[in-house]
XYZ file of N, CA and C in Angstrom:
618
model
N 0.855 -1.192 0.000
C 0.000 0.000 0.000
C 0.886 1.236 0.000
N 0.569 2.216 -0.816
C 1.334 3.445 -0.852
C 1.124 4.237 0.434
N 1.908 5.280 0.616
C 1.813 6.076 1.838
C 0.377 6.511 2.087
N -0.119 6.205 3.301
C -1.486 6.524 3.702
C -2.525 5.794 2.850
N -2.105 4.923 1.932
C -3.062 4.248 1.074
C -3.813 5.194 0.170
N -3.205 6.318 -0.180
C -3.983 7.351 -0.861
C -4.389 6.952 -2.269
N -3.620 6.092 -2.921
C -3.963 5.693 -4.279
C -4.760 4.411 -4.333
N -5.019 3.812 -3.179
C -5.742 2.555 -3.177
C -7.216 2.794 -3.451
N -7.827 1.856 -4.135
C -9.269 1.865 -4.303
C -9.790 2.873 -5.306
N -8.925 3.400 -6.174
C -9.376 4.342 -7.190
C -9.463 3.626 -8.522
N -10.567 3.783 -9.205
C -10.759 3.094 -10.464
C -11.587 3.961 -11.385
N -11.901 3.415 -12.533
C -12.725 4.140 -13.479
C -11.880 4.747 -14.576
N -12.521 5.288 -15.611
C -11.782 5.865 -16.726
C -11.003 7.091 -16.301
N -9.834 7.322 -16.911
C -9.047 8.503 -16.536
C -9.744 9.775 -16.970
N -9.595 10.847 -16.193
C -10.185 12.126 -16.591
C -9.421 12.727 -17.757
N -10.046 13.640 -18.462
C -9.353 14.334 -19.538
C -8.319 15.279 -18.943
N -7.293 15.665 -19.726
C -6.281 16.585 -19.188
C -6.868 17.877 -18.643
N -7.879 18.423 -19.326
C -8.475 19.679 -18.848
C -9.133 19.500 -17.498
N -9.844 18.378 -17.323
C -10.485 18.089 -16.042
C -9.431 17.907 -14.960
N -8.359 17.177 -15.271
C -7.304 16.940 -14.291
C -6.664 18.246 -13.841
N -6.358 19.131 -14.797
C -5.711 20.401 -14.442
C -6.619 21.255 -13.568
N -7.893 21.307 -13.916
C -8.821 22.133 -13.150
C -8.987 21.608 -11.738
N -9.168 20.295 -11.595
C -9.355 19.723 -10.268
C -8.070 19.772 -9.458
N -6.920 19.649 -10.118
C -5.646 19.761 -9.407
C -5.484 21.155 -8.815
N -5.937 22.170 -9.532
C -5.902 23.532 -8.992
C -6.791 23.644 -7.762
N -7.927 22.957 -7.784
C -8.811 22.960 -6.616
C -8.135 22.285 -5.427
N -7.434 21.185 -5.687
C -6.739 20.484 -4.611
C -5.615 21.347 -4.044
N -4.924 22.070 -4.901
C -3.865 22.978 -4.430
C -4.444 24.082 -3.552
N -5.597 24.609 -3.948
C -6.246 25.642 -3.134
C -6.664 25.079 -1.780
N -7.139 23.842 -1.779
C -7.511 23.202 -0.514
C -6.284 23.005 0.365
N -5.154 22.650 -0.237
C -3.919 22.478 0.530
C -3.513 23.780 1.205
N -3.657 24.898 0.503
C -3.341 26.194 1.109
C -4.274 26.488 2.276
N -5.518 26.093 2.144
C -6.502 26.355 3.200
C -6.236 25.493 4.436
N -5.940 24.228 4.231
C -5.826 23.300 5.362
C -4.425 23.222 5.947
N -3.412 23.521 5.167
C -2.053 23.396 5.678
C -1.716 21.957 6.028
N -1.196 21.754 7.246
C -0.768 20.419 7.658
C -1.930 19.452 7.851
N -3.138 19.963 7.865
C -4.294 19.072 8.017
C -4.613 18.322 6.729
N -4.014 18.742 5.615
C -4.018 17.916 4.413
C -2.794 17.025 4.513
N -2.998 15.775 4.864
C -1.911 14.880 5.243
C -1.092 14.414 4.056
N -1.722 14.299 2.906
C -1.047 13.856 1.686
C -1.951 14.186 0.518
N -1.366 14.202 -0.682
C -2.181 14.469 -1.862
C -1.537 13.838 -3.076
N -2.361 13.622 -4.092
C -1.897 13.081 -5.363
C -2.725 13.719 -6.462
N -2.054 14.282 -7.459
C -2.802 14.984 -8.504
C -3.376 14.050 -9.551
N -3.093 12.757 -9.432
C -3.628 11.784 -10.372
C -2.834 11.663 -11.643
N -2.106 12.705 -12.013
C -1.278 12.696 -13.225
C -2.060 12.202 -14.439
N -3.343 12.579 -14.529
C -4.159 12.186 -15.665
C -4.700 10.778 -15.595
N -4.326 10.018 -14.555
C -4.773 8.632 -14.453
C -6.094 8.515 -13.710
N -6.323 9.426 -12.785
C -7.491 9.341 -11.912
C -7.774 10.734 -11.365
N -8.878 10.877 -10.671
C -9.189 12.192 -10.131
C -8.212 12.558 -9.017
N -7.841 13.821 -8.897
C -6.956 14.240 -7.809
C -7.545 13.852 -6.455
N -6.659 13.470 -5.548
C -7.084 12.913 -4.265
C -6.290 13.533 -3.133
N -6.988 13.885 -2.061
C -6.329 14.411 -0.880
C -6.676 13.597 0.350
N -5.698 13.396 1.209
C -5.904 12.711 2.484
C -6.021 13.779 3.567
N -7.159 13.824 4.242
C -7.496 14.922 5.144
C -7.620 14.414 6.576
N -7.071 15.174 7.521
C -7.301 14.885 8.930
C -8.805 14.889 9.189
N -9.279 13.887 9.927
C -10.730 13.770 10.096
C -11.343 14.993 10.783
N -10.576 15.664 11.617
C -11.101 16.849 12.296
C -11.353 18.002 11.329
N -10.798 17.907 10.117
C -10.928 18.993 9.143
C -11.880 18.650 8.006
N -12.582 17.521 8.080
C -13.370 17.097 6.921
C -14.507 18.069 6.616
N -15.176 18.603 7.629
C -16.281 19.527 7.363
C -15.749 20.824 6.753
N -14.661 21.334 7.290
C -14.071 22.552 6.731
C -13.629 22.326 5.291
N -13.028 21.164 5.027
C -12.582 20.858 3.666
C -13.757 20.795 2.704
N -14.819 20.103 3.107
C -15.992 19.986 2.241
C -16.667 21.342 2.033
N -16.730 22.143 3.086
C -17.340 23.471 2.957
C -16.534 24.342 1.986
N -15.214 24.256 2.070
C -14.367 25.028 1.158
C -14.582 24.586 -0.280
N -14.624 23.276 -0.504
C -14.841 22.791 -1.866
C -16.189 23.245 -2.412
N -17.198 23.226 -1.571
C -18.536 23.605 -2.037
C -18.665 25.108 -2.251
N -18.255 25.888 -1.272
C -18.527 27.325 -1.302
C -17.482 28.126 -2.076
N -16.231 27.659 -2.066
C -15.173 28.429 -2.722
C -14.768 27.863 -4.075
N -15.015 26.563 -4.300
C -14.554 25.936 -5.539
C -15.679 25.346 -6.378
N -16.906 25.466 -5.933
C -18.032 25.080 -6.776
C -18.384 23.611 -6.817
N -17.953 22.835 -5.835
C -18.301 21.404 -5.802
C -19.662 21.250 -5.126
N -20.715 21.363 -5.937
C -22.077 21.364 -5.398
C -22.597 19.969 -5.080
N -21.935 18.934 -5.589
C -22.509 17.591 -5.521
C -21.543 16.624 -4.848
N -22.007 15.983 -3.796
C -21.278 14.879 -3.164
C -21.878 13.594 -3.719
N -21.157 12.960 -4.639
C -21.776 11.849 -5.362
C -21.647 10.507 -4.663
N -20.720 10.377 -3.710
C -20.662 9.122 -2.960
C -19.822 9.293 -1.705
N -20.151 8.484 -0.711
C -19.340 8.319 0.499
C -19.244 6.826 0.746
N -18.044 6.337 0.956
C -17.869 4.929 1.273
C -16.661 4.804 2.202
N -16.190 3.592 2.404
C -15.049 3.378 3.292
C -14.208 2.226 2.770
N -13.000 2.140 3.294
C -12.086 1.036 3.008
C -11.560 0.530 4.342
N -11.483 -0.781 4.475
C -10.959 -1.408 5.689
C -9.583 -1.982 5.386
N -8.531 -1.362 5.941
C -7.173 -1.872 5.808
C -6.836 -2.678 7.059
N -7.521 -3.802 7.220
C -7.323 -4.643 8.400
C -5.849 -5.014 8.538
N -5.316 -4.834 9.745
C -3.911 -5.117 9.989
C -3.032 -3.883 9.916
N -3.575 -2.776 9.415
C -2.849 -1.507 9.364
C -3.500 -0.521 10.326
N -2.774 0.518 10.652
C -3.321 1.570 11.509
C -2.869 2.918 10.971
N -3.771 3.833 10.700
C -5.209 3.729 10.934
C -5.866 2.689 10.028
N -6.832 1.999 10.616
C -7.429 0.869 9.915
C -8.358 1.296 8.787
N -9.148 2.339 9.011
C -10.198 2.707 8.058
C -9.865 4.003 7.330
N -10.423 4.120 6.137
C -10.474 5.400 5.450
C -11.906 5.620 4.978
N -12.435 6.803 5.255
C -13.706 7.206 4.663
C -13.378 7.951 3.373
N -14.071 7.598 2.308
C -13.758 8.105 0.969
C -14.935 8.934 0.453
N -14.641 10.148 0.038
C -15.664 11.079 -0.460
C -15.351 11.450 -1.908
N -16.359 11.409 -2.770
C -16.194 11.822 -4.164
C -17.078 13.043 -4.438
N -16.434 14.119 -4.842
C -17.115 15.390 -5.090
C -17.133 15.698 -6.586
N -18.184 16.397 -7.017
C -18.310 16.815 -8.415
C -18.662 18.295 -8.479
N -17.967 19.013 -9.352
C -18.277 20.420 -9.634
C -18.791 20.510 -11.064
N -20.050 20.857 -11.210
C -20.678 20.973 -12.524
C -20.822 22.456 -12.844
N -20.219 22.938 -13.921
C -20.295 24.366 -14.230
C -21.716 24.800 -14.539
N -21.986 26.064 -14.273
C -23.340 26.591 -14.457
C -23.815 26.443 -15.895
N -22.898 26.621 -16.851
C -23.288 26.504 -18.255
C -23.765 25.095 -18.580
N -23.078 24.103 -18.015
C -23.491 22.721 -18.257
C -24.842 22.439 -17.617
N -25.060 22.982 -16.423
C -26.358 22.802 -15.770
C -27.479 23.435 -16.587
N -27.127 24.484 -17.317
C -28.116 25.156 -18.158
C -28.278 24.484 -19.514
N -27.480 23.436 -19.759
C -27.609 22.696 -21.005
C -26.760 23.210 -22.145
N -25.791 24.073 -21.861
C -24.931 24.624 -22.904
C -23.693 23.749 -23.042
N -23.712 22.814 -23.984
C -22.599 21.889 -24.161
C -21.359 22.591 -24.692
N -21.510 23.724 -25.354
C -20.359 24.415 -25.944
C -19.407 24.944 -24.880
N -19.916 25.181 -23.678
C -19.071 25.753 -22.623
C -18.260 24.699 -21.889
N -18.525 23.425 -22.141
C -17.910 22.375 -21.333
C -16.407 22.287 -21.528
N -15.913 22.589 -22.726
C -14.476 22.490 -22.967
C -13.712 23.547 -22.187
N -14.251 24.747 -22.129
C -13.569 25.829 -21.420
C -13.739 25.721 -19.910
N -14.837 25.153 -19.478
C -15.136 25.048 -18.043
C -15.687 23.648 -17.775
N -14.808 22.643 -17.700
C -15.277 21.258 -17.624
C -15.807 20.892 -16.244
N -16.628 19.861 -16.228
C -17.024 19.254 -14.956
C -15.783 18.690 -14.279
N -15.653 18.918 -12.975
C -14.446 18.524 -12.252
C -14.778 17.486 -11.188
N -13.862 16.556 -11.010
C -14.015 15.480 -10.039
C -12.863 15.545 -9.052
N -13.164 15.336 -7.777
C -12.127 15.380 -6.748
C -12.497 14.409 -5.634
N -11.491 13.748 -5.103
C -11.699 12.748 -4.046
C -10.962 13.170 -2.775
N -11.635 13.028 -1.641
C -10.990 13.201 -0.339
C -11.109 11.909 0.449
N -10.071 11.621 1.224
C -10.082 10.461 2.112
C -9.708 10.922 3.514
N -10.315 10.296 4.507
C -10.030 10.635 5.901
C -9.734 9.354 6.670
N -8.527 9.203 7.217
C -8.191 8.000 7.976
C -8.812 8.013 9.365
N -9.254 6.828 9.803
C -9.858 6.669 11.128
C -9.211 5.486 11.835
N -8.939 5.605 13.137
C -8.345 4.492 13.878
C -9.354 3.387 14.143
N -8.850 2.183 14.330
C -9.718 1.023 14.541
C -10.584 1.174 15.780
N -10.036 1.763 16.843
C -10.761 1.846 18.109
C -11.696 3.047 18.200
N -11.643 3.929 17.223
C -12.489 5.132 17.276
C -12.881 5.556 15.861
N -13.640 4.730 15.151
C -13.997 5.041 13.761
C -15.154 6.033 13.678
N -14.874 7.271 14.050
C -15.899 8.318 14.113
C -15.412 9.534 13.335
N -16.327 10.155 12.579
C -16.009 11.363 11.829
C -17.271 12.213 11.752
N -17.114 13.514 11.623
C -18.278 14.403 11.572
C -19.085 14.187 10.295
N -20.382 14.351 10.414
C -21.271 14.214 9.265
C -21.138 15.398 8.313
N -21.439 15.141 7.037
C -21.507 16.213 6.045
C -22.943 16.527 5.652
N -23.905 16.035 6.423
C -25.308 16.257 6.065
C -25.697 17.727 6.113
N -24.988 18.533 6.892
C -25.289 19.953 6.938
C -24.884 20.698 5.678
N -24.032 20.072 4.859
C -23.575 20.681 3.612
C -24.183 20.024 2.383
N -24.294 18.700 2.429
C -24.763 17.941 1.272
C -25.902 17.019 1.693
N -27.115 17.230 1.197
C -28.224 16.328 1.545
C -27.948 14.872 1.181
N -27.196 14.634 0.096
C -26.913 13.251 -0.306
C -26.099 12.502 0.736
N -25.387 13.230 1.599
C -24.581 12.563 2.621
C -25.438 11.730 3.561
N -26.695 12.107 3.730
C -27.575 11.387 4.655
C -27.582 9.898 4.356
N -27.884 9.539 3.122
C -28.020 8.127 2.764
C -26.659 7.469 2.574
N -25.700 8.196 1.998
C -24.366 7.622 1.825
C -23.740 7.284 3.176
N -23.876 8.170 4.136
C -23.286 7.923 5.456
C -24.008 6.790 6.171
N -25.306 6.704 6.009
C -26.030 5.585 6.617
C -25.560 4.252 6.045
N -25.345 4.205 4.745
C -24.868 2.965 4.134
C -23.469 2.617 4.626
N -22.609 3.623 4.751
C -21.252 3.378 5.237
C -21.271 2.918 6.690
N -22.165 3.473 7.477
C -22.343 2.994 8.849
C -22.847 1.557 8.854
N -23.830 1.273 8.027
C -24.464 -0.040 7.983
C -23.468 -1.138 7.629
N -22.593 -0.880 6.665
C -21.714 -1.914 6.136
C -20.329 -1.932 6.770
N -19.851 -0.777 7.258
C -18.502 -0.698 7.827
C -18.479 -0.352 9.315
N -19.590 0.119 9.867
C -19.600 0.513 11.266
C -18.950 1.853 11.535
N -18.825 2.703 10.522
C -18.280 4.043 10.720
C -19.369 4.929 11.316
N -19.052 5.613 12.406
C -20.004 6.522 13.047
C -19.826 7.932 12.477
N -20.940 8.574 12.149
C -20.908 9.944 11.631
C -21.545 10.863 12.670
N -20.693 11.537 13.418
C -21.157 12.383 14.518
C -22.017 13.522 13.991
N -23.189 13.696 14.610
C -24.095 14.755 14.207
C -25.079 14.374 13.124
N -25.007 13.149 12.639
C -25.968 12.705 11.618
C -27.368 12.708 12.220
N -28.374 13.208 11.503
C -29.714 13.333 12.090
C -30.469 12.021 12.258
N -30.030 10.957 11.591
C -30.798 9.707 11.643
C -29.891 8.525 11.310
N -28.840 8.354 12.089
C -27.846 7.327 11.781
C -28.345 5.955 12.224
N -28.851 5.200 11.284
C -29.321 3.834 11.527
C -29.125 3.038 10.250
N -29.313 1.737 10.365
C -29.106 0.877 9.204
C -30.048 1.278 8.070
N -29.565 1.070 6.836
C -30.360 1.437 5.674
C -30.567 0.258 4.725
N -29.691 -0.747 4.781
C -29.804 -1.918 3.918
C -30.130 -3.185 4.696
N -29.521 -3.335 5.851
C -29.642 -4.569 6.625
C -30.699 -4.429 7.713
N -31.213 -5.557 8.214
C -32.194 -5.494 9.308
C -31.598 -4.828 10.545
N -32.435 -4.192 11.330
C -31.958 -3.490 12.521
C -31.289 -4.417 13.518
N -31.676 -5.696 13.521
C -31.098 -6.633 14.480
C -29.896 -7.385 13.910
N -29.420 -6.996 12.744
C -28.241 -7.647 12.164
C -27.030 -7.364 13.044
N -26.217 -8.382 13.273
C -25.044 -8.240 14.132
C -23.786 -8.065 13.289
N -23.050 -7.003 13.564
C -21.788 -6.780 12.873
C -21.930 -5.916 11.639
N -20.803 -5.803 10.922
C -20.723 -4.928 9.757
C -20.066 -5.723 8.628
N -20.823 -6.139 7.625
C -20.370 -7.179 6.699
C -19.229 -6.799 5.768
N -18.924 -5.519 5.568
C -17.801 -5.172 4.706
C -16.503 -4.957 5.473
N -16.540 -5.161 6.782
C -15.281 -5.219 7.524
C -14.597 -6.547 7.210
N -13.286 -6.501 7.080
C -12.578 -7.696 6.635
C -12.475 -8.778 7.698
N -12.835 -8.459 8.938
C -12.843 -9.491 9.970
C -14.256 -9.992 10.253
N -15.210 -9.607 9.426
C -16.586 -10.076 9.621
C -16.667 -11.546 9.231
N -17.317 -12.383 10.053
C -17.413 -13.812 9.723
C -18.056 -14.031 8.359
N -17.452 -14.921 7.584
C -17.986 -15.253 6.270
C -18.997 -16.382 6.414
N -20.239 -16.070 6.165
C -21.294 -17.072 6.285
C -21.950 -17.271 4.929
N -22.240 -18.516 4.628
C -22.939 -18.803 3.391
C -23.715 -20.103 3.561
N -24.663 -20.295 2.701
C -25.470 -21.504 2.730
C -25.170 -22.313 1.483
N -24.769 -23.546 1.667
C -24.414 -24.387 0.527
C -25.631 -24.637 -0.357
N -25.395 -24.575 -1.652
C -26.469 -24.771 -2.624
C -26.606 -26.253 -2.945
N -27.838 -26.700 -3.009
C -28.104 -28.110 -3.310
C -28.169 -28.338 -4.812
N -27.384 -29.305 -5.268
C -27.446 -29.777 -6.652
C -27.825 -31.254 -6.623
N -28.005 -31.839 -7.796
C -28.432 -33.241 -7.834
C -27.414 -34.172 -7.193
N -26.128 -33.830 -7.289
C -25.105 -34.746 -6.776
C -24.935 -34.655 -5.261
N -25.385 -33.544 -4.626
C -25.154 -33.398 -3.186
C -26.415 -33.053 -2.411
N -27.578 -33.144 -3.044
C -28.781 -32.655 -2.380
C -29.128 -33.433 -1.120
N -28.858 -34.731 -1.093
C -29.181 -35.500 0.109
C -28.368 -34.998 1.299
N -27.080 -34.734 1.072
C -26.211 -34.248 2.148
C -26.621 -32.845 2.594
N -26.935 -31.973 1.637
C -27.321 -30.605 1.966
C -28.660 -30.577 2.681
N -29.634 -31.324 2.167
C -30.961 -31.317 2.772
C -30.946 -31.903 4.176
N -30.002 -32.773 4.457
C -29.941 -33.390 5.783
C -29.635 -32.365 6.870
N -28.985 -31.267 6.495
C -28.618 -30.251 7.488
C -29.548 -29.048 7.472
N -30.597 -29.068 6.646
C -31.516 -27.939 6.541
C -32.792 -28.205 7.325
N -33.337 -27.179 7.936
C -34.629 -27.352 8.619
C -35.777 -27.306 7.615
N -36.731 -28.158 7.804
C -37.922 -28.169 6.960
C -39.155 -28.132 7.850
N -40.203 -27.534 7.332
C -41.463 -27.511 8.081
C -41.996 -28.931 8.247
N -42.549 -29.181 9.402
C -43.110 -30.502 9.678
C -44.616 -30.400 9.809
N -45.287 -31.439 9.330
C -46.751 -31.454 9.411
C -47.197 -31.689 10.849
């Protein structure tokens, strides 16, 4: 894993050079704003969207700066990564999008001069305290994304207005996308093994 795991888990088609340059400028502006609280950064070099590793205490300030000063109106996803065996164990991953006003108005001719920009932030969290402030006060989409991340990874989002499971039953035990979660499965019955499989399954009795 690279330093801080900053390049891990990034995929998808590479951005165009214009998009990369524009978003890299946004990341540089964020670095000036946060100083040492931007722990690491990578401009993507045209391979992927620029990415910054942010101290968790600065995530709300970072997101507010991107939205209000750099035009990132849309938080398109929040998820997490579990680096079991490393510390900090978790990273919360945020993907932001800045859509220019001309594009929102349907003017495709303006897109080359002012392209849609993509930027990723990651925030490391320790295994014993996987808590970070919510972004629901800035981005309404954070509500459901953060609930899903809580549901599957057990990440707590402080200040979230309704932090509860969104996919799994309320009585489900554990967090299934953590790498130490027990792997459970039910063997499928085929013609060659159905007698053995059915012998261990409960069936309704008359």
